[in-house]
CSV table of C-alpha atoms in Angstrom, one decimal:
chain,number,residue,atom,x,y,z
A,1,UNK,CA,-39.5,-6.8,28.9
A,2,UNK,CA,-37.4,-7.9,25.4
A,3,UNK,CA,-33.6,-8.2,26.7
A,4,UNK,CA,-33.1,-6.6,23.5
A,5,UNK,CA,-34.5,-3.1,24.9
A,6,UNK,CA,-32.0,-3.0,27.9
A,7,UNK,CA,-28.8,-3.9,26.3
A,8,UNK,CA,-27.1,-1.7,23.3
A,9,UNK,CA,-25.5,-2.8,20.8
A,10,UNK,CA,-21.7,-3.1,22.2
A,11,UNK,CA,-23.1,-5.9,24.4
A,12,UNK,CA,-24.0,-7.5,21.5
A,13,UNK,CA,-20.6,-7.1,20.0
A,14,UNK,CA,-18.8,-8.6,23.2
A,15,UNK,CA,-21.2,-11.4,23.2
A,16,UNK,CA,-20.4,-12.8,20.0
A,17,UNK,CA,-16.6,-12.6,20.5
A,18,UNK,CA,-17.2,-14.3,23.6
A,19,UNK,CA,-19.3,-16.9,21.5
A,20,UNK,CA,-16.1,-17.1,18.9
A,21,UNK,CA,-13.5,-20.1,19.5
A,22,UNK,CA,-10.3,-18.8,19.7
A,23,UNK,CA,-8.8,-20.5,16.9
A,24,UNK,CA,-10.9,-18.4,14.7
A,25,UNK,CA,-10.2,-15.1,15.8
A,26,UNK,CA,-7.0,-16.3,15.5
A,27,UNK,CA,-6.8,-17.0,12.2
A,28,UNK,CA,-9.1,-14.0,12.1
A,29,UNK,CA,-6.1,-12.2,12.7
A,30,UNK,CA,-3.4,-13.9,11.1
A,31,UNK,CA,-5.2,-13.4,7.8
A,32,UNK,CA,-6.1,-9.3,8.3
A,33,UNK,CA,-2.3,-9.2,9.1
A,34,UNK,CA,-0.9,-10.8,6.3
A,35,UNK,CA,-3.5,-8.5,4.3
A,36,UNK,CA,-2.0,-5.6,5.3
A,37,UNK,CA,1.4,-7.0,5.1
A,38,UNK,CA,0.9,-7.6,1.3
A,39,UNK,CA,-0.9,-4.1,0.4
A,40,UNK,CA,1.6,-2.5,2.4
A,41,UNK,CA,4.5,-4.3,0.3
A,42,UNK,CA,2.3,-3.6,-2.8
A,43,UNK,CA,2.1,0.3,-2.1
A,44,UNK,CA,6.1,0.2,-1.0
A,45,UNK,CA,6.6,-1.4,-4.2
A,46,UNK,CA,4.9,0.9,-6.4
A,47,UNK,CA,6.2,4.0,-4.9
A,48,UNK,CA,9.5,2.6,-5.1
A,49,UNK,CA,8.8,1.6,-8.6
A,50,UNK,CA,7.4,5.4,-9.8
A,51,UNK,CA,10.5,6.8,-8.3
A,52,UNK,CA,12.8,4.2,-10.3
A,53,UNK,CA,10.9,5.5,-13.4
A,54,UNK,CA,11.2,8.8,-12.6
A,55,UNK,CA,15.2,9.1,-12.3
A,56,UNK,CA,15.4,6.8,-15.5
A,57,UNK,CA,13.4,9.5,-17.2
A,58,UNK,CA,15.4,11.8,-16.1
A,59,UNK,CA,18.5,10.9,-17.3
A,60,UNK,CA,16.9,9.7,-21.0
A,61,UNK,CA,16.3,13.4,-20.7
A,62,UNK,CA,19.6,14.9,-19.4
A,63,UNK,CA,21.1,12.4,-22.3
A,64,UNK,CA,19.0,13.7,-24.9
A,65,UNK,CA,19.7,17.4,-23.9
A,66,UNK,CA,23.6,16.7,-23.6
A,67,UNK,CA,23.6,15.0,-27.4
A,68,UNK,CA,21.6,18.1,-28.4
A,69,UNK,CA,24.2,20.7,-26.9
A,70,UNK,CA,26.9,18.3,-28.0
A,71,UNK,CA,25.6,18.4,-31.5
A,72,UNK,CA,25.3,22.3,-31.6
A,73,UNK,CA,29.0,23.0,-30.1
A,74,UNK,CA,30.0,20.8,-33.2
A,75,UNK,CA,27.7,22.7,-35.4
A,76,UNK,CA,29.5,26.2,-34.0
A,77,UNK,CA,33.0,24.8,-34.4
């Protein structure tokens, strides 16, 4: 009988962890969570970012509107 026939493939799984050295998994780790630190600051950053562009557009727009009203009360007076 193959020992590959009687055990799935979580045992397989557990048995190379268990085959790791602990330093690597580790660093494994380390690495994966300063990954997802950096994408996480990335994504914080760009939404933070679009929303900074966003209310700058909006005032060059509420400027631009005011000069135009401005410009047509002076117009009318």
């Amino acid at each position: 009988m193959d020992i590959n026939s009687t055990v799935g493939p979580s045992t397989h799984i557990m048995f190379y962890i268990g085959m790791m050295d602990q330093h690597k998994i580790g660093t494994g780790l380390l690495l994966s969570t300063i990954l997802l630190s950096l994408v996480f600051t990335y994504c914080v950053r760009a939404v933070h970012d679009f929303i900074i562009v966003g209310l700058r557009l909006r005032c060059v727009a509420e400027r631009i509107l005011y000069r135009e009203e401005f410009h047509a009360m002076e117009k009318a007076t």
